[in-house]
PDB file of C-alpha atoms in Angstrom:
ATOM      1  CA  MET A   1      20.224 -12.471   1.905  1.00 77.00           C
ATOM      2  CA  LYS A   2      19.873 -11.031   5.400  1.00 85.00           C
ATOM      3  CA  ASP A   3      21.619  -7.652   5.804  1.00 90.00           C
ATOM      4  CA  SER A   4      21.944  -7.264   2.029  1.00 96.00           C
ATOM      5  CA  CYS A   5      21.177  -3.844   0.590  1.00 98.00           C
ATOM      6  CA  VAL A   6      18.618  -4.103  -2.208  1.00 98.00           C
ATOM      7  CA  LEU A   7      17.654  -1.209  -4.473  1.00 98.00           C
ATOM      8  CA  ILE A   8      14.143  -1.390  -5.961  1.00 98.00           C
ATOM      9  CA  THR A   9      12.716   0.999  -8.538  1.00 98.00           C
ATOM     10  CA  GLY A  10       8.976   1.585  -8.587  1.00 96.00           C
ATOM     11  CA  ALA A  11       9.001   0.531  -4.960  1.00 97.00           C
ATOM     12  CA  THR A  12       5.707   1.895  -3.643  1.00 96.00           C
ATOM     13  CA  LYS A  13       3.137   0.105  -5.793  1.00 94.00           C
ATOM     14  CA  GLY A  14       2.224  -3.367  -6.962  1.00 95.00           C
ATOM     15  CA  ILE A  15       5.104  -5.827  -7.234  1.00 97.00           C
ATOM     16  CA  GLY A  16       7.671  -3.306  -5.996  1.00 97.00           C
ATOM     17  CA  TRP A  17       5.701  -2.647  -2.826  1.00 97.00           C
ATOM     18  CA  ALA A  18       5.137  -6.346  -2.126  1.00 98.00           C
ATOM     19  CA  LEU A  19       8.834  -7.049  -2.662  1.00 98.00           C
ATOM     20  CA  SER A  20       9.946  -4.169  -0.457  1.00 98.00           C
ATOM     21  CA  ARG A  21       7.918  -5.500   2.463  1.00 98.00           C
ATOM     22  CA  ARG A  22       9.021  -9.107   1.919  1.00 98.00           C
ATOM     23  CA  LEU A  23      12.702  -8.212   1.819  1.00 98.00           C
ATOM     24  CA  ALA A  24      12.459  -5.931   4.840  1.00 98.00           C
ATOM     25  CA  ASP A  25      10.806  -8.760   6.775  1.00 97.00           C
ATOM     26  CA  ALA A  26      13.725 -11.005   5.733  1.00 97.00           C
ATOM     27  CA  GLY A  27      16.219  -8.587   7.252  1.00 97.00           C
ATOM     28  CA  CYS A  28      17.351  -6.767   4.109  1.00 97.00           C
ATOM     29  CA  HIS A  29      18.121  -3.072   3.925  1.00 98.00           C
ATOM     30  CA  VAL A  30      15.669  -1.890   1.281  1.00 98.00           C
ATOM     31  CA  VAL A  31      16.313   1.274  -0.719  1.00 98.00           C
ATOM     32  CA  GLY A  32      13.340   2.315  -2.807  1.00 98.00           C
ATOM     33  CA  ILE A  33      12.925   4.822  -5.619  1.00 98.00           C
ATOM     34  CA  ALA A  34       9.455   5.971  -6.605  1.00 97.00           C
ATOM     35  CA  ARG A  35       7.684   8.947  -8.087  1.00 94.00           C
ATOM     36  CA  ASN A  36       4.948   9.011  -5.450  1.00 89.00           C
ATOM     37  CA  THR A  37       6.259   8.892  -1.900  1.00 91.00           C
ATOM     38  CA  ALA A  38       3.723  10.990   0.018  1.00 88.00           C
ATOM     39  CA  GLU A  39       2.156   9.223   3.006  1.00 89.00           C
ATOM     40  CA  VAL A  40       4.001   5.975   2.253  1.00 93.00           C
ATOM     41  CA  ASP A  41       5.094   4.023   5.332  1.00 96.00           C
ATOM     42  CA  PHE A  42       8.045   2.485   3.528  1.00 97.00           C
ATOM     43  CA  PRO A  43       9.942  -0.379   5.191  1.00 97.00           C
ATOM     44  CA  GLY A  44      13.363   1.076   4.446  1.00 97.00           C
ATOM     45  CA  TYR A  45      14.885   4.131   2.802  1.00 97.00           C
ATOM     46  CA  LEU A  46      12.714   5.810   0.188  1.00 98.00           C
ATOM     47  CA  TYR A  47      13.807   8.368  -2.404  1.00 98.00           C
ATOM     48  CA  GLU A  48      11.408  10.399  -4.490  1.00 97.00           C
ATOM     49  CA  CYS A  49      12.320  10.562  -8.171  1.00 97.00           C
ATOM     50  CA  ASP A  50      10.607  10.762 -11.532  1.00 96.00           C
ATOM     51  CA  LEU A  51      12.583   8.026 -13.252  1.00 97.00           C
ATOM     52  CA  SER A  52      11.387   9.236 -16.641  1.00 96.00           C
ATOM     53  CA  ASP A  53      13.747  12.191 -16.095  1.00 97.00           C
ATOM     54  CA  ALA A  54      17.279  10.927 -16.756  1.00 97.00           C
ATOM     55  CA  GLY A  55      18.925  13.932 -15.111  1.00 98.00           C
ATOM     56  CA  GLN A  56      16.866  13.677 -11.945  1.00 98.00           C
ATOM     57  CA  THR A  57      17.503   9.940 -11.900  1.00 98.00           C
ATOM     58  CA  GLU A  58      21.265  10.470 -12.063  1.00 98.00           C
ATOM     59  CA  ASP A  59      21.143  12.914  -9.160  1.00 98.00           C
ATOM     60  CA  VAL A  60      19.242  10.468  -6.949  1.00 98.00           C
ATOM     61  CA  LEU A  61      21.490   7.561  -7.910  1.00 98.00           C
ATOM     62  CA  ARG A  62      24.538   9.624  -6.958  1.00 98.00           C
ATOM     63  CA  VAL A  63      23.096  10.220  -3.477  1.00 98.00           C
ATOM     64  CA  ILE A  64      22.261   6.539  -3.023  1.00 98.00           C
ATOM     65  CA  ARG A  65      25.673   5.428  -4.273  1.00 97.00           C
ATOM     66  CA  GLU A  66      27.381   7.643  -1.681  1.00 97.00           C
ATOM     67  CA  LYS A  67      25.254   6.310   1.188  1.00 97.00           C
ATOM     68  CA  PHE A  68      24.655   2.619   0.514  1.00 97.00           C
ATOM     69  CA  PRO A  69      26.735  -0.390  -0.598  1.00 96.00           C
ATOM     70  CA  VAL A  70      24.081  -1.748  -2.959  1.00 98.00           C
ATOM     71  CA  ASP A  71      24.283  -5.551  -3.216  1.00 98.00           C
ATOM     72  CA  ALA A  72      21.296  -6.125  -5.485  1.00 98.00           C
ATOM     73  CA  ILE A  73      19.137  -4.216  -7.951  1.00 98.00           C
ATOM     74  CA  VAL A  74      15.548  -4.899  -8.948  1.00 98.00           C
ATOM     75  CA  ASN A  75      14.667  -2.940 -12.070  1.00 98.00           C
ATOM     76  CA  ASN A  76      10.942  -2.986 -11.512  1.00 97.00           C
ATOM     77  CA  VAL A  77       9.698   0.369 -12.754  1.00 95.00           C
ATOM     78  CA  GLY A  78       7.906   0.333 -16.086  1.00 87.00           C
ATOM     79  CA  SER A  79       4.955   1.600 -18.020  1.00 83.00           C
ATOM     80  CA  ALA A  80       2.445   0.012 -20.360  1.00 84.00           C
ATOM     81  CA  ILE A  81       0.156   1.659 -22.857  1.00 83.00           C
ATOM     82  CA  SER A  82      -2.429  -0.052 -25.048  1.00 88.00           C
ATOM     83  CA  GLN A  83      -2.411   1.110 -28.679  1.00 91.00           C
ATOM     84  CA  PRO A  84      -3.433  -0.904 -31.753  1.00 91.00           C
ATOM     85  CA  LEU A  85      -1.002  -1.112 -34.642  1.00 94.00           C
ATOM     86  CA  GLY A  86      -1.709   1.817 -36.910  1.00 94.00           C
ATOM     87  CA  SER A  87      -2.257   4.086 -33.915  1.00 94.00           C
ATOM     88  CA  VAL A  88       1.065   3.660 -32.136  1.00 94.00           C
ATOM     89  CA  GLY A  89       2.303   7.122 -31.219  1.00 94.00           C
ATOM     90  CA  LEU A  90       6.031   7.533 -31.776  1.00 96.00           C
ATOM     91  CA  LYS A  91       6.263   9.679 -28.660  1.00 94.00           C
ATOM     92  CA  ASP A  92       4.669   6.843 -26.672  1.00 94.00           C
ATOM     93  CA  LEU A  93       7.037   4.333 -28.261  1.00 95.00           C
ATOM     94  CA  PHE A  94      10.090   6.378 -27.317  1.00 95.00           C
ATOM     95  CA  GLU A  95       8.784   6.974 -23.796  1.00 95.00           C
ATOM     96  CA  SER A  96       8.182   3.252 -23.304  1.00 94.00           C
ATOM     97  CA  PHE A  97      11.767   2.429 -24.243  1.00 96.00           C
ATOM     98  CA  ASP A  98      13.020   5.298 -22.119  1.00 96.00           C
ATOM     99  CA  LEU A  99      11.316   4.262 -18.889  1.00 96.00           C
ATOM    100  CA  ASN A 100      11.555   0.502 -19.321  1.00 96.00           C
ATOM    101  CA  VAL A 101      15.030   0.214 -20.866  1.00 97.00           C
ATOM    102  CA  ARG A 102      17.018   3.412 -20.341  1.00 98.00           C
ATOM    103  CA  THR A 103      16.136   3.444 -16.656  1.00 98.00           C
ATOM    104  CA  ALA A 104      17.274  -0.166 -16.167  1.00 98.00           C
ATOM    105  CA  VAL A 105      20.564   0.544 -17.914  1.00 98.00           C
ATOM    106  CA  GLN A 106      21.140   3.789 -16.027  1.00 98.00           C
ATOM    107  CA  VAL A 107      20.352   2.338 -12.605  1.00 98.00           C
ATOM    108  CA  THR A 108      22.423  -0.796 -13.163  1.00 98.00           C
ATOM    109  CA  GLN A 109      25.450   1.091 -14.456  1.00 98.00           C
ATOM    110  CA  ALA A 110      25.421   3.277 -11.350  1.00 98.00           C
ATOM    111  CA  PHE A 111      26.241   0.317  -9.096  1.00 98.00           C
ATOM    112  CA  VAL A 112      27.740  -2.434 -11.226  1.00 98.00           C
ATOM    113  CA  ASP A 113      31.372  -1.385 -10.746  1.00 97.00           C
ATOM    114  CA  SER A 114      31.112  -1.653  -6.961  1.00 97.00           C
ATOM    115  CA  MET A 115      29.474  -5.068  -7.347  1.00 98.00           C
ATOM    116  CA  LYS A 116      32.339  -6.181  -9.588  1.00 98.00           C
ATOM    117  CA  THR A 117      34.888  -4.964  -7.057  1.00 97.00           C
ATOM    118  CA  ARG A 118      33.190  -6.958  -4.282  1.00 96.00           C
ATOM    119  CA  ARG A 119      32.662  -9.895  -6.697  1.00 96.00           C
ATOM    120  CA  LYS A 120      29.073 -10.437  -5.710  1.00 95.00           C
ATOM    121  CA  GLY A 121      25.667  -9.113  -6.615  1.00 98.00           C
ATOM    122  CA  ARG A 122      22.205  -9.783  -7.953  1.00 98.00           C
ATOM    123  CA  ILE A 123      20.351  -7.985 -10.737  1.00 98.00           C
ATOM    124  CA  ILE A 124      16.695  -8.730 -11.475  1.00 98.00           C
ATOM    125  CA  ASN A 125      14.912  -7.149 -14.427  1.00 98.00           C
ATOM    126  CA  LEU A 126      11.129  -7.161 -14.614  1.00 98.00           C
ATOM    127  CA  CYS A 127      10.043  -8.386 -18.004  1.00 96.00           C
ATOM    128  CA  SER A 128       6.535  -9.472 -19.111  1.00 94.00           C
ATOM    129  CA  LEU A 129       4.545 -12.258 -20.689  1.00 93.00           C
ATOM    130  CA  ALA A 130       3.849  -9.661 -23.391  1.00 91.00           C
ATOM    131  CA  VAL A 131       7.184 -10.473 -25.041  1.00 92.00           C
ATOM    132  CA  ARG A 132       5.491 -13.597 -26.416  1.00 91.00           C
ATOM    133  CA  GLY A 133       2.970 -11.363 -28.147  1.00 86.00           C
ATOM    134  CA  ALA A 134       0.065  -9.317 -26.844  1.00 87.00           C
ATOM    135  CA  ARG A 135      -2.727  -7.430 -28.533  1.00 90.00           C
ATOM    136  CA  ASP A 136      -2.271  -3.682 -28.887  1.00 91.00           C
ATOM    137  CA  ALA A 137       1.064  -3.825 -27.047  1.00 91.00           C
ATOM    138  CA  THR A 138       3.674  -2.873 -29.643  1.00 93.00           C
ATOM    139  CA  SER A 139       5.543  -0.339 -27.476  1.00 94.00           C
ATOM    140  CA  TYR A 140       5.436  -2.346 -24.263  1.00 93.00           C
ATOM    141  CA  ALA A 141       6.264  -5.716 -25.825  1.00 94.00           C
ATOM    142  CA  ALA A 142       9.165  -4.231 -27.764  1.00 95.00           C
ATOM    143  CA  ALA A 143      10.599  -2.491 -24.700  1.00 95.00           C
ATOM    144  CA  LYS A 144      10.334  -5.596 -22.542  1.00 96.00           C
ATOM    145  CA  SER A 145      11.904  -7.674 -25.318  1.00 97.00           C
ATOM    146  CA  ALA A 146      14.855  -5.287 -25.157  1.00 97.00           C
ATOM    147  CA  ILE A 147      15.059  -6.005 -21.428  1.00 98.00           C
ATOM    148  CA  ILE A 148      15.531  -9.692 -22.265  1.00 98.00           C
ATOM    149  CA  GLY A 149      18.486  -8.757 -24.456  1.00 98.00           C
ATOM    150  CA  CYS A 150      19.958  -6.695 -21.635  1.00 98.00           C
ATOM    151  CA  THR A 151      19.478  -9.526 -19.161  1.00 98.00           C
ATOM    152  CA  ARG A 152      21.276 -12.117 -21.255  1.00 98.00           C
ATOM    153  CA  SER A 153      24.096  -9.773 -22.242  1.00 98.00           C
ATOM    154  CA  TRP A 154      24.670  -8.598 -18.676  1.00 98.00           C
ATOM    155  CA  ALA A 155      24.650 -12.196 -17.433  1.00 98.00           C
ATOM    156  CA  LEU A 156      27.555 -12.981 -19.761  1.00 98.00           C
ATOM    157  CA  ASP A 157      29.381  -9.763 -18.887  1.00 98.00           C
ATOM    158  CA  LEU A 158      29.126 -10.323 -15.133  1.00 98.00           C
ATOM    159  CA  ALA A 159      29.276 -14.089 -14.619  1.00 98.00           C
ATOM    160  CA  GLU A 160      33.025 -14.089 -13.934  1.00 98.00           C
ATOM    161  CA  TYR A 161      32.440 -11.668 -11.049  1.00 98.00           C
ATOM    162  CA  GLY A 162      29.882 -13.907  -9.337  1.00 97.00           C
ATOM    163  CA  ILE A 163      27.052 -11.515 -10.207  1.00 98.00           C
ATOM    164  CA  THR A 164      23.842 -13.096 -11.463  1.00 98.00           C
ATOM    165  CA  VAL A 165      21.382 -11.390 -13.793  1.00 98.00           C
ATOM    166  CA  ASN A 166      17.892 -12.751 -14.396  1.00 98.00           C
ATOM    167  CA  ALA A 167      14.528 -11.520 -15.614  1.00 98.00           C
ATOM    168  CA  VAL A 168      11.119 -12.294 -14.175  1.00 98.00           C
ATOM    169  CA  ALA A 169       8.236 -12.285 -16.657  1.00 97.00           C
ATOM    170  CA  PRO A 170       4.877 -11.870 -14.913  1.00 96.00           C
ATOM    171  CA  GLY A 171       1.649 -12.603 -16.720  1.00 93.00           C
ATOM    172  CA  ALA A 172      -1.753 -11.475 -15.478  1.00 91.00           C
ATOM    173  CA  ILE A 173      -0.976 -10.061 -12.036  1.00 93.00           C
ATOM    174  CA  ASP A 174      -3.500  -8.138  -9.978  1.00 90.00           C
ATOM    175  CA  THR A 175      -1.816  -4.741 -10.104  1.00 86.00           C
ATOM    176  CA  GLU A 176      -3.063  -1.299 -11.006  1.00 80.00           C
ATOM    177  CA  MET A 177      -0.771  -1.149 -14.051  1.00 76.00           C
ATOM    178  CA  PHE A 178      -1.994  -4.474 -15.429  1.00 75.00           C
ATOM    179  CA  MET A 179      -5.649  -3.599 -15.030  1.00 74.00           C
ATOM    180  CA  ASN A 180      -5.164  -0.191 -16.637  1.00 70.00           C
ATOM    181  CA  ALA A 181      -3.333  -1.714 -19.605  1.00 64.00           C
ATOM    182  CA  ILE A 182      -6.052  -4.202 -20.606  1.00 64.00           C
ATOM    183  CA  PRO A 183      -7.290  -3.292 -24.110  1.00 54.00           C
ATOM    184  CA  SER A 184     -10.917  -2.210 -24.083  1.00 52.00           C
ATOM    185  CA  GLY A 185     -11.668  -4.780 -26.777  1.00 49.00           C
ATOM    186  CA  ASP A 186     -10.938  -7.590 -24.321  1.00 50.00           C
ATOM    187  CA  ALA A 187     -13.689  -6.495 -21.940  1.00 45.00           C
ATOM    188  CA  THR A 188     -15.938  -9.353 -23.041  1.00 43.00           C
ATOM    189  CA  GLN A 189     -13.702 -11.807 -21.193  1.00 53.00           C
ATOM    190  CA  PRO A 190     -12.413 -11.126 -17.668  1.00 58.00           C
ATOM    191  CA  PRO A 191      -8.596 -11.132 -17.402  1.00 69.00           C
ATOM    192  CA  ALA A 192      -8.662 -14.196 -15.146  1.00 76.00           C
ATOM    193  CA  GLY A 193     -10.578 -16.063 -17.828  1.00 72.00           C
ATOM    194  CA  GLN A 194      -7.535 -15.908 -20.074  1.00 81.00           C
ATOM    195  CA  VAL A 195      -5.308 -17.659 -17.522  1.00 91.00           C
ATOM    196  CA  PRO A 196      -5.285 -21.488 -17.440  1.00 92.00           C
ATOM    197  CA  MET A 197      -5.327 -21.410 -13.633  1.00 93.00           C
ATOM    198  CA  GLY A 198      -8.464 -19.284 -13.791  1.00 93.00           C
ATOM    199  CA  ARG A 199      -7.235 -16.463 -11.566  1.00 93.00           C
ATOM    200  CA  LEU A 200      -4.891 -13.514 -11.504  1.00 93.00           C
ATOM    201  CA  GLY A 201      -1.546 -13.820  -9.807  1.00 94.00           C
ATOM    202  CA  THR A 202      -0.730 -11.665  -6.816  1.00 96.00           C
ATOM    203  CA  PRO A 203       2.149  -9.241  -6.308  1.00 97.00           C
ATOM    204  CA  ASN A 204       3.206 -11.332  -3.310  1.00 97.00           C
ATOM    205  CA  GLU A 205       3.663 -14.390  -5.515  1.00 98.00           C
ATOM    206  CA  VAL A 206       5.931 -12.464  -7.868  1.00 98.00           C
ATOM    207  CA  ALA A 207       7.812 -11.010  -4.905  1.00 98.00           C
ATOM    208  CA  ALA A 208       8.464 -14.518  -3.570  1.00 98.00           C
ATOM    209  CA  LEU A 209      10.065 -15.551  -6.864  1.00 98.00           C
ATOM    210  CA  ILE A 210      12.238 -12.444  -6.969  1.00 98.00           C
ATOM    211  CA  ALA A 211      13.288 -12.955  -3.353  1.00 98.00           C
ATOM    212  CA  PHE A 212      14.481 -16.468  -4.218  1.00 98.00           C
ATOM    213  CA  LEU A 213      16.506 -15.191  -7.177  1.00 98.00           C
ATOM    214  CA  LEU A 214      18.127 -12.666  -4.835  1.00 98.00           C
ATOM    215  CA  SER A 215      19.078 -15.363  -2.345  1.00 97.00           C
ATOM    216  CA  ASP A 216      22.360 -17.234  -1.946  1.00 96.00           C
ATOM    217  CA  GLU A 217      20.578 -20.421  -3.007  1.00 97.00           C
ATOM    218  CA  ALA A 218      20.085 -18.968  -6.491  1.00 98.00           C
ATOM    219  CA  GLY A 219      23.790 -18.340  -7.020  1.00 97.00           C
ATOM    220  CA  PHE A 220      24.087 -20.655 -10.050  1.00 98.00           C
ATOM    221  CA  ILE A 221      21.077 -19.235 -11.912  1.00 98.00           C
ATOM    222  CA  THR A 222      21.890 -16.500 -14.394  1.00 98.00           C
ATOM    223  CA  GLY A 223      20.746 -15.259 -17.774  1.00 98.00           C
ATOM    224  CA  GLN A 224      17.306 -16.806 -17.342  1.00 98.00           C
ATOM    225  CA  ILE A 225      13.866 -15.443 -18.180  1.00 98.00           C
ATOM    226  CA  ILE A 226      11.509 -16.965 -15.631  1.00 98.00           C
ATOM    227  CA  GLY A 227       7.778 -16.761 -16.201  1.00 96.00           C
ATOM    228  CA  ILE A 228       5.180 -16.484 -13.456  1.00 96.00           C
ATOM    229  CA  ASP A 229       1.888 -16.484 -15.269  1.00 94.00           C
ATOM    230  CA  GLY A 230      -0.452 -19.271 -14.110  1.00 94.00           C
ATOM    231  CA  GLY A 231       0.213 -21.157 -17.337  1.00 94.00           C
ATOM    232  CA  GLY A 232      -0.506 -18.167 -19.551  1.00 91.00           C
ATOM    233  CA  SER A 233       2.670 -18.711 -21.579  1.00 91.00           C
ATOM    234  CA  LEU A 234       1.407 -22.182 -22.539  1.00 90.00           C
ATOM    235  CA  GLY A 235      -1.192 -20.669 -24.833  1.00 75.00           C
ATOM    236  CA  GLY A 236      -4.301 -22.213 -23.275  1.00 56.00           C
ATOM    237  CA  SER A 237      -7.041 -20.693 -21.156  1.00 48.00           C
ATOM    238  CA  SER A 238      -9.460 -21.798 -18.488  1.00 43.00           C
ATOM    239  CA  SER A 239     -12.509 -21.379 -20.689  1.00 38.00           C
TER     240      SER A 239
END
């Protein structure tokens, strides 16, 4: 993995930030894309872009493609909004699919041909425990379920080129996005109380899993959806 060039979307917060630092420490060339880049001491090359704007995204990807031989992509950027069924705004639904799915497709397609030519590469899509069902999460769960379909399809498309494609499905991770997305009706029970291990996961723990999937040692793992949720996908709780 050392000297590999890894592109990370949503690279300045939460899981993306933890992963950027971990990979830089491992000797990778990290290329980050984020909407907020002011006063960020990024451990690599950082590009400012509102990924919800497809045109702006294409312009930034063109610049990156001309400068860097991207070996791996981590489609980390996403958004979550809590809305109960019956109050799901169609605009919010479309925007969720746009940022979570369109962005992953657009970013991946920008670099996949060069990966195929070199017959190597890694693609990691950030999914979510929400695909198993989550209260008030219609838009987010549906968009992340679509990411699973992309992951499995891309794995089949790219296996013959030695390119692996996997998804990581975090559960309750101590990030700003997770805390902001908790439905107000769940306030009677702390988020950690819903995790069998009795605590939230950390961005560093998710970053460690992603770093392994990017490594040479993970070369025979593809098309998998790997949970990191403290047992949350088992259906139990600590209380």
